[in-house]
């Protein structure tokens, strides 16, 4: 996991150093920049694969092509083997595989990459470049034009904002070249074939097989991998599968945070004991939670209330995990794929259910996934999301809505619970869903603080002056902090919004 910054425009060494300092948290292990004839490449590295020789930017043999990449390519070994006959590699890095694949077969081959990534490849020989972002936008990427009309790209808004007139989010599932503009190389679609409601054995088997493989891929690392364990269904399943898949005799490390006596803390202890994980927890106070809000919003680069609320526990648990491991697995994505949200009950037929699932998946890049990336990266730790593996997604979309929707005799995510019956304690497996911020005890504390600190008069005054709609005192509390960190109005246009505040 890393941070990248690229500009075609003029930039001093001092300016690049300052940018890389802004991105330091994304990669404290190494930092480097390279100036070629046509582009200035900057990179901060968190070393996960190819620890000794993976420093970036990485070049090809004649230094005509360079790559800076943020993320992980899970199938890099298979692609490397397929290229090995007539392609030589200079490093053990998975990022170099992306460079060599594009060099050999062109940007059209990007669809072969299985992973979470955002990368820039400079092609000096042809005076061109290729930029790409993964299918779901798990890894962030922003772009804009400087005063001279030159492209600038960055992993985070705070690094790019001083150099461009307008900041835009790079579209997920696309690559870009100056010659062809944006090209969609892959998008999530409803599959041509589906299971029937009578094929229960096949459905359960497919869920288990795709999830087992997704977790196995995400245990790939040259460093230790741990799990976030909130005690809810999704994170507990990931922890249980990871515990089965891990190599070696060392116990899996699990991490949980919450307020004293919160549901997350209690349930995570139950799961950790059942699995035998090496469990770590941190109990935060109301004062610590409120104090962390400003730092959370700075790293999150959003004031969206639902996002901030859920980001705060993520911030604390990432901080805790970073003291013990460099990579963590999370349960993001299960609610979207297996109709875990209450409103999804209204989608009774598979076509409408899949349409809604795909719509929600295509919004994750600037809500849940933004939170997951930024809070983990705030503490220099890589977060991986097995439920959002593309094979898991495709398989989930083949399952009929009738097996997913909440019914009188079936609680939400019944199908997922039934598929893994016996893998975690029943009191966790069959417990009703709670939001992370609710289960961790964060929700009420933040709402009360906003009500206490923002008067009705202040609310009306700021509401009248704000260039955006503010829907609650809690949102105003976050908004004012956001504007303190990012006073430029152009930064407001990148904030993703949920339906409610």
CSV table of N, CA, C and O in Angstrom, one decimal, residues 101-193:
chain,number,residue,atom,x,y,z
A,101,UNK,N,3.1,-6.2,-18.0
A,101,UNK,CA,1.9,-6.6,-18.7
A,101,UNK,C,1.5,-5.5,-19.7
A,101,UNK,O,1.2,-5.8,-20.9
A,102,UNK,N,1.4,-4.3,-19.3
A,102,UNK,CA,1.0,-3.2,-20.2
A,102,UNK,C,2.1,-3.0,-21.3
A,102,UNK,O,1.8,-2.7,-22.4
A,103,UNK,N,3.4,-3.1,-20.9
A,103,UNK,CA,4.4,-2.9,-21.9
A,103,UNK,C,4.3,-4.0,-23.0
A,103,UNK,O,4.5,-3.7,-24.2
A,104,UNK,N,4.0,-5.2,-22.6
A,104,UNK,CA,3.9,-6.3,-23.5
A,104,UNK,C,2.6,-6.3,-24.4
A,104,UNK,O,2.7,-6.5,-25.6
A,105,UNK,N,1.5,-6.0,-23.7
A,105,UNK,CA,0.2,-6.2,-24.4
A,105,UNK,C,-0.6,-5.0,-24.5
A,105,UNK,O,-1.7,-5.0,-25.1
A,106,UNK,N,-0.1,-3.8,-24.0
A,106,UNK,CA,-0.9,-2.6,-24.1
A,106,UNK,C,-1.9,-2.5,-23.0
A,106,UNK,O,-2.2,-3.4,-22.2
A,107,UNK,N,-2.5,-1.3,-22.8
A,107,UNK,CA,-3.5,-1.1,-21.7
A,107,UNK,C,-4.7,-2.0,-21.8
A,107,UNK,O,-5.4,-2.2,-20.8
A,108,UNK,N,-5.0,-2.5,-23.0
A,108,UNK,CA,-6.1,-3.4,-23.1
A,108,UNK,C,-6.0,-4.6,-22.2
A,108,UNK,O,-7.0,-5.3,-21.9
A,109,UNK,N,-4.8,-5.0,-21.8
A,109,UNK,CA,-4.6,-6.1,-20.9
A,109,UNK,C,-4.8,-5.9,-19.4
A,109,UNK,O,-4.7,-6.8,-18.6
A,110,UNK,N,-5.1,-4.6,-19.1
A,110,UNK,CA,-5.3,-4.3,-17.7
A,110,UNK,C,-6.4,-5.1,-17.0
A,110,UNK,O,-6.4,-5.4,-15.8
A,111,UNK,N,-7.4,-5.5,-17.8
A,111,UNK,CA,-8.5,-6.3,-17.3
A,111,UNK,C,-8.0,-7.6,-16.7
A,111,UNK,O,-8.8,-8.3,-16.0
A,112,UNK,N,-6.8,-8.1,-17.1
A,112,UNK,CA,-6.3,-9.3,-16.5
A,112,UNK,C,-5.9,-9.2,-15.1
A,112,UNK,O,-5.7,-10.2,-14.4
A,113,UNK,N,-5.7,-7.9,-14.6
A,113,UNK,CA,-5.2,-7.7,-13.2
A,113,UNK,C,-6.3,-8.0,-12.2
A,113,UNK,O,-7.4,-7.4,-12.3
A,114,UNK,N,-6.0,-8.8,-11.2
A,114,UNK,CA,-6.9,-9.1,-10.1
A,114,UNK,C,-6.3,-8.5,-8.9
A,114,UNK,O,-5.3,-9.0,-8.3
A,115,UNK,N,-6.9,-7.4,-8.4
A,115,UNK,CA,-6.4,-6.8,-7.2
A,115,UNK,C,-7.0,-5.4,-6.9
A,115,UNK,O,-8.1,-5.1,-7.5
A,116,UNK,N,-6.4,-4.7,-6.1
A,116,UNK,CA,-6.8,-3.3,-5.7
A,116,UNK,C,-5.6,-2.4,-6.1
A,116,UNK,O,-4.5,-2.6,-5.6
A,117,UNK,N,-5.9,-1.5,-7.0
A,117,UNK,CA,-4.7,-0.7,-7.5
A,117,UNK,C,-5.1,0.6,-8.1
A,117,UNK,O,-6.2,0.8,-8.6
A,118,UNK,N,-4.1,1.5,-8.1
A,118,UNK,CA,-4.2,2.7,-8.9
A,118,UNK,C,-2.7,3.0,-9.3
A,118,UNK,O,-1.8,3.0,-8.5
A,119,UNK,N,-2.5,3.1,-10.6
A,119,UNK,CA,-1.1,3.2,-11.0
A,119,UNK,C,-1.0,4.2,-12.2
A,119,UNK,O,-2.0,4.4,-13.0
A,120,UNK,N,0.2,4.7,-12.4
A,120,UNK,CA,0.6,5.5,-13.5
A,120,UNK,C,1.8,4.9,-14.2
A,120,UNK,O,2.8,4.6,-13.5
A,121,UNK,N,1.7,4.7,-15.5
A,121,UNK,CA,2.9,4.2,-16.2
A,121,UNK,C,3.3,5.3,-17.2
A,121,UNK,O,2.5,5.7,-18.1
A,122,UNK,N,4.5,5.8,-17.1
A,122,UNK,CA,5.1,6.7,-18.0
A,122,UNK,C,5.7,6.0,-19.2
A,122,UNK,O,6.6,5.1,-19.0
A,123,UNK,N,5.4,6.4,-20.4
A,123,UNK,CA,5.9,5.8,-21.6
A,123,UNK,C,6.7,6.8,-22.3
A,123,UNK,O,6.2,7.6,-23.2
A,124,UNK,N,8.0,6.9,-22.0
A,124,UNK,CA,8.9,8.0,-22.5
A,124,UNK,C,9.1,7.8,-24.0
A,124,UNK,O,9.3,8.7,-24.8
A,125,UNK,N,9.2,6.5,-24.4
A,125,UNK,CA,9.5,6.2,-25.8
A,125,UNK,C,8.5,6.7,-26.8
A,125,UNK,O,8.8,7.2,-27.9
A,126,UNK,N,7.2,6.7,-26.4
A,126,UNK,CA,6.1,7.1,-27.2
A,126,UNK,C,5.5,8.4,-26.8
A,126,UNK,O,4.4,8.8,-27.2
A,127,UNK,N,6.1,9.1,-25.8
A,127,UNK,CA,5.6,10.4,-25.3
A,127,UNK,C,4.2,10.2,-24.8
A,127,UNK,O,3.3,11.0,-25.2
A,128,UNK,N,3.9,9.2,-24.0
A,128,UNK,CA,2.6,8.9,-23.6
A,128,UNK,C,2.6,8.4,-22.2
A,128,UNK,O,3.6,8.3,-21.5
A,129,UNK,N,1.4,8.0,-21.7
A,129,UNK,CA,1.3,7.4,-20.4
A,129,UNK,C,0.0,6.7,-20.3
A,129,UNK,O,-1.0,6.8,-21.1
A,130,UNK,N,-0.1,5.8,-19.3
A,130,UNK,CA,-1.3,5.0,-19.0
A,130,UNK,C,-1.6,5.2,-17.5
A,130,UNK,O,-0.7,5.0,-16.7
A,131,UNK,N,-2.8,5.5,-17.2
A,131,UNK,CA,-3.3,5.5,-15.8
A,131,UNK,C,-4.4,4.6,-15.6
A,131,UNK,O,-5.3,4.5,-16.5
A,132,UNK,N,-4.5,3.9,-14.5
A,132,UNK,CA,-5.6,2.9,-14.3
A,132,UNK,C,-6.0,2.8,-12.8
A,132,UNK,O,-5.2,3.1,-11.9
A,133,UNK,N,-7.3,2.4,-12.6
A,133,UNK,CA,-7.8,2.2,-11.2
A,133,UNK,C,-8.6,1.0,-11.2
A,133,UNK,O,-9.3,0.6,-12.2
A,134,UNK,N,-8.6,0.2,-10.1
A,134,UNK,CA,-9.2,-1.1,-10.0
A,134,UNK,C,-10.7,-1.0,-10.2
A,134,UNK,O,-11.3,0.1,-10.1
A,135,UNK,N,-11.4,-2.1,-10.5
A,135,UNK,CA,-12.8,-2.2,-10.9
A,135,UNK,C,-13.7,-1.5,-9.9
A,135,UNK,O,-14.7,-0.8,-10.4
A,136,UNK,N,-13.5,-1.7,-8.6
A,136,UNK,CA,-14.5,-1.1,-7.7
A,136,UNK,C,-14.0,0.2,-7.0
A,136,UNK,O,-14.7,0.8,-6.3
A,137,UNK,N,-12.7,0.6,-7.4
A,137,UNK,CA,-12.2,1.8,-6.8
A,137,UNK,C,-11.8,1.6,-5.3
A,137,UNK,O,-11.9,2.5,-4.5
A,138,UNK,N,-11.3,0.4,-5.0
A,138,UNK,CA,-10.8,0.2,-3.6
A,138,UNK,C,-9.6,1.1,-3.3
A,138,UNK,O,-9.5,1.5,-2.2
A,139,UNK,N,-8.8,1.3,-4.3
A,139,UNK,CA,-7.7,2.3,-4.0
A,139,UNK,C,-8.0,3.6,-4.6
A,139,UNK,O,-8.6,3.7,-5.7
A,140,UNK,N,-7.7,4.7,-3.9
A,140,UNK,CA,-8.1,6.1,-4.4
A,140,UNK,C,-7.2,6.6,-5.4
A,140,UNK,O,-6.0,6.3,-5.5
A,141,UNK,N,-7.7,7.5,-6.3
A,141,UNK,CA,-7.0,8.2,-7.2
A,141,UNK,C,-7.7,9.5,-7.7
A,141,UNK,O,-8.9,9.4,-8.0
A,142,UNK,N,-7.0,10.6,-7.7
A,142,UNK,CA,-7.6,11.9,-8.1
A,142,UNK,C,-6.7,12.5,-9.2
A,142,UNK,O,-5.5,12.2,-9.3
A,143,UNK,N,-7.3,13.4,-10.0
A,143,UNK,CA,-6.6,14.0,-11.0
A,143,UNK,C,-7.1,15.4,-11.3
A,143,UNK,O,-8.2,15.8,-10.8
A,144,UNK,N,-6.3,16.2,-12.0
A,144,UNK,CA,-6.7,17.5,-12.4
A,144,UNK,C,-5.7,18.1,-13.3
A,144,UNK,O,-4.7,17.4,-13.7
A,145,UNK,N,-5.9,19.4,-13.8
A,145,UNK,CA,-5.0,20.0,-14.7
A,145,UNK,C,-4.4,21.2,-14.0
A,145,UNK,O,-5.1,22.0,-13.3
A,146,UNK,N,-3.1,21.4,-14.1
A,146,UNK,CA,-2.5,22.6,-13.5
A,146,UNK,C,-2.8,23.9,-14.4
A,146,UNK,O,-3.5,23.8,-15.4
A,147,UNK,N,-2.2,25.0,-14.0
A,147,UNK,CA,-2.5,26.2,-14.8
A,147,UNK,C,-2.0,26.2,-16.2
A,147,UNK,O,-2.5,26.9,-17.1
A,148,UNK,N,-1.0,25.3,-16.5
A,148,UNK,CA,-0.5,25.2,-17.9
A,148,UNK,C,-1.2,24.1,-18.6
A,148,UNK,O,-0.8,23.8,-19.8
A,149,UNK,N,-2.3,23.5,-18.1
A,149,UNK,CA,-3.0,22.5,-18.8
A,149,UNK,C,-2.3,21.1,-18.7
A,149,UNK,O,-2.6,20.3,-19.6
A,150,UNK,N,-1.4,20.9,-17.8
A,150,UNK,CA,-0.7,19.6,-17.6
A,150,UNK,C,-1.4,18.8,-16.6
A,150,UNK,O,-1.9,19.3,-15.6
A,151,UNK,N,-1.4,17.5,-16.8
A,151,UNK,CA,-2.1,16.5,-15.9
A,151,UNK,C,-1.3,16.4,-14.6
A,151,UNK,O,-0.1,16.3,-14.6
A,152,UNK,N,-2.1,16.2,-13.5
A,152,UNK,CA,-1.5,15.9,-12.2
A,152,UNK,C,-2.4,14.8,-11.6
A,152,UNK,O,-3.6,14.8,-11.7
A,153,UNK,N,-1.8,13.8,-11.0
A,153,UNK,CA,-2.5,12.7,-10.4
A,153,UNK,C,-2.0,12.5,-9.0
A,153,UNK,O,-0.8,12.7,-8.7
A,154,UNK,N,-2.9,12.0,-8.1
A,154,UNK,CA,-2.4,11.8,-6.7
A,154,UNK,C,-3.4,10.8,-6.0
A,154,UNK,O,-4.6,10.7,-6.3
A,155,UNK,N,-2.8,10.1,-5.0
A,155,UNK,CA,-3.6,9.2,-4.2
A,155,UNK,C,-4.6,9.9,-3.2
A,155,UNK,O,-5.6,9.4,-2.8
A,156,UNK,N,-4.3,11.2,-2.8
A,156,UNK,CA,-5.1,11.9,-1.9
A,156,UNK,C,-5.3,13.3,-2.3
A,156,UNK,O,-4.5,13.9,-3.0
A,157,UNK,N,-6.5,13.9,-1.9
A,157,UNK,CA,-6.8,15.2,-2.3
A,157,UNK,C,-5.9,16.3,-1.7
A,157,UNK,O,-5.5,17.2,-2.4
A,158,UNK,N,-5.4,16.0,-0.5
A,158,UNK,CA,-4.6,17.1,0.1
A,158,UNK,C,-3.3,17.3,-0.6
A,158,UNK,O,-2.7,18.4,-0.5
A,159,UNK,N,-2.8,16.3,-1.3
A,159,UNK,CA,-1.5,16.4,-2.1
A,159,UNK,C,-1.7,17.1,-3.4
A,159,UNK,O,-0.9,17.9,-3.9
A,160,UNK,N,-2.9,16.9,-4.1
A,160,UNK,CA,-3.1,17.4,-5.4
A,160,UNK,C,-3.7,18.8,-5.4
A,160,UNK,O,-3.5,19.6,-6.3
A,161,UNK,N,-4.5,19.1,-4.4
A,161,UNK,CA,-5.3,20.3,-4.3
A,161,UNK,C,-4.5,21.6,-4.6
A,161,UNK,O,-5.0,22.5,-5.3
A,162,UNK,N,-3.3,21.8,-4.1
A,162,UNK,CA,-2.6,23.0,-4.3
A,162,UNK,C,-2.2,23.3,-5.8
A,162,UNK,O,-1.8,24.4,-6.2
A,163,UNK,N,-2.2,22.2,-6.6
A,163,UNK,CA,-1.6,22.3,-7.9
A,163,UNK,C,-2.6,22.4,-9.1
A,163,UNK,O,-2.2,22.6,-10.2
A,164,UNK,N,-3.9,22.1,-8.8
A,164,UNK,CA,-4.9,22.1,-9.9
A,164,UNK,C,-6.0,23.0,-9.6
A,164,UNK,O,-6.3,23.4,-8.5
A,165,UNK,N,-6.7,23.4,-10.7
A,165,UNK,CA,-7.8,24.3,-10.6
A,165,UNK,C,-9.1,23.6,-10.1
A,165,UNK,O,-9.9,24.2,-9.5
A,166,UNK,N,-9.2,22.4,-10.5
A,166,UNK,CA,-10.4,21.5,-10.1
A,166,UNK,C,-9.9,20.1,-9.9
A,166,UNK,O,-9.2,19.6,-10.7
A,167,UNK,N,-10.4,19.5,-8.8
A,167,UNK,CA,-10.0,18.2,-8.5
A,167,UNK,C,-11.1,17.2,-8.9
A,167,UNK,O,-12.3,17.5,-8.6
A,168,UNK,N,-10.8,16.1,-9.6
A,168,UNK,CA,-11.8,15.1,-10.0
A,168,UNK,C,-11.3,13.8,-9.5
A,168,UNK,O,-10.1,13.5,-9.4
A,169,UNK,N,-12.3,12.9,-9.2
A,169,UNK,CA,-12.0,11.5,-8.9
A,169,UNK,C,-11.8,10.7,-10.1
A,169,UNK,O,-12.6,10.8,-11.0
A,170,UNK,N,-10.7,10.0,-10.2
A,170,UNK,CA,-10.5,9.1,-11.4
A,170,UNK,C,-11.5,8.0,-11.3
A,170,UNK,O,-11.7,7.3,-10.3
A,171,UNK,N,-12.2,7.7,-12.4
A,171,UNK,CA,-13.3,6.7,-12.4
A,171,UNK,C,-12.8,5.3,-12.2
A,171,UNK,O,-11.8,4.9,-12.8
A,172,UNK,N,-13.4,4.6,-11.3
A,172,UNK,CA,-13.0,3.2,-11.1
A,172,UNK,C,-13.3,2.3,-12.3
A,172,UNK,O,-14.2,2.6,-13.1
A,173,UNK,N,-12.6,1.2,-12.5
A,173,UNK,CA,-12.8,0.3,-13.6
A,173,UNK,C,-12.4,0.9,-15.0
A,173,UNK,O,-12.8,0.4,-16.0
A,174,UNK,N,-11.6,2.0,-15.0
A,174,UNK,CA,-11.1,2.6,-16.2
A,174,UNK,C,-9.6,2.8,-16.3
A,174,UNK,O,-8.9,2.8,-15.2
A,175,UNK,N,-9.1,2.9,-17.5
A,175,UNK,CA,-7.8,3.4,-17.7
A,175,UNK,C,-7.9,4.6,-18.6
A,175,UNK,O,-8.9,4.9,-19.2
A,176,UNK,N,-6.8,5.4,-18.6
A,176,UNK,CA,-6.7,6.6,-19.4
A,176,UNK,C,-5.4,6.7,-20.1
A,176,UNK,O,-4.4,6.4,-19.6
A,177,UNK,N,-5.5,7.1,-21.4
A,177,UNK,CA,-4.3,7.4,-22.2
A,177,UNK,C,-4.6,8.7,-22.9
A,177,UNK,O,-5.8,9.1,-23.1
A,178,UNK,N,-3.6,9.6,-23.1
A,178,UNK,CA,-3.8,10.8,-23.8
A,178,UNK,C,-4.4,10.6,-25.2
A,178,UNK,O,-5.2,11.5,-25.7
A,179,UNK,N,-4.2,9.5,-25.8
A,179,UNK,CA,-4.6,9.2,-27.2
A,179,UNK,C,-6.1,8.8,-27.2
A,179,UNK,O,-6.9,9.3,-28.1
A,180,UNK,N,-6.6,8.1,-26.2
A,180,UNK,CA,-8.0,7.5,-26.2
A,180,UNK,C,-8.8,8.0,-25.1
A,180,UNK,O,-10.0,7.7,-25.0
A,181,UNK,N,-8.3,8.8,-24.2
A,181,UNK,CA,-9.1,9.3,-23.1
A,181,UNK,C,-9.4,8.1,-22.1
A,181,UNK,O,-8.7,7.2,-22.0
A,182,UNK,N,-10.6,8.3,-21.5
A,182,UNK,CA,-11.0,7.2,-20.5
A,182,UNK,C,-11.6,6.0,-21.2
A,182,UNK,O,-12.5,6.2,-22.1
A,183,UNK,N,-11.2,4.9,-20.8
A,183,UNK,CA,-11.7,3.6,-21.4
A,183,UNK,C,-12.1,2.7,-20.2
A,183,UNK,O,-11.3,2.4,-19.3
A,184,UNK,N,-13.3,2.3,-20.3
A,184,UNK,CA,-13.8,1.3,-19.3
A,184,UNK,C,-13.3,-0.1,-19.6
A,184,UNK,O,-13.7,-0.6,-20.6
A,185,UNK,N,-12.5,-0.7,-18.8
A,185,UNK,CA,-11.9,-2.0,-19.1
A,185,UNK,C,-12.7,-3.1,-18.4
A,185,UNK,O,-12.7,-4.3,-18.8
A,186,UNK,N,-13.5,-2.7,-17.4
A,186,UNK,CA,-14.3,-3.7,-16.7
A,186,UNK,C,-15.4,-3.0,-15.9
A,186,UNK,O,-15.1,-2.1,-15.2
A,187,UNK,N,-16.6,-3.5,-15.9
A,187,UNK,CA,-17.6,-3.0,-15.0
A,187,UNK,C,-18.5,-4.2,-14.4
A,187,UNK,O,-18.6,-5.2,-15.1
A,188,UNK,N,-19.0,-4.0,-13.3
A,188,UNK,CA,-19.8,-5.1,-12.7
A,188,UNK,C,-21.2,-5.1,-13.4
A,188,UNK,O,-21.8,-4.1,-13.6
A,189,UNK,N,-21.5,-6.3,-13.9
A,189,UNK,CA,-22.8,-6.5,-14.6
A,189,UNK,C,-23.5,-7.8,-14.0
A,189,UNK,O,-22.9,-8.7,-13.5
A,190,UNK,N,-24.8,-7.8,-14.3
A,190,UNK,CA,-25.6,-9.0,-13.9
A,190,UNK,C,-25.1,-10.2,-14.8
A,190,UNK,O,-25.0,-10.0,-16.0
A,191,UNK,N,-24.9,-11.3,-14.2
A,191,UNK,CA,-24.4,-12.5,-15.0
A,191,UNK,C,-25.5,-13.0,-15.9
A,191,UNK,O,-26.7,-12.8,-15.6
A,192,UNK,N,-25.1,-13.7,-16.9
A,192,UNK,CA,-26.0,-14.3,-17.9
A,192,UNK,C,-26.8,-15.5,-17.3
A,192,UNK,O,-27.9,-15.7,-17.6
A,193,UNK,N,-26.1,-16.2,-16.4
A,193,UNK,CA,-26.7,-17.4,-15.8
A,193,UNK,C,-26.9,-17.2,-14.3
A,193,UNK,O,-26.1,-16.5,-13.6
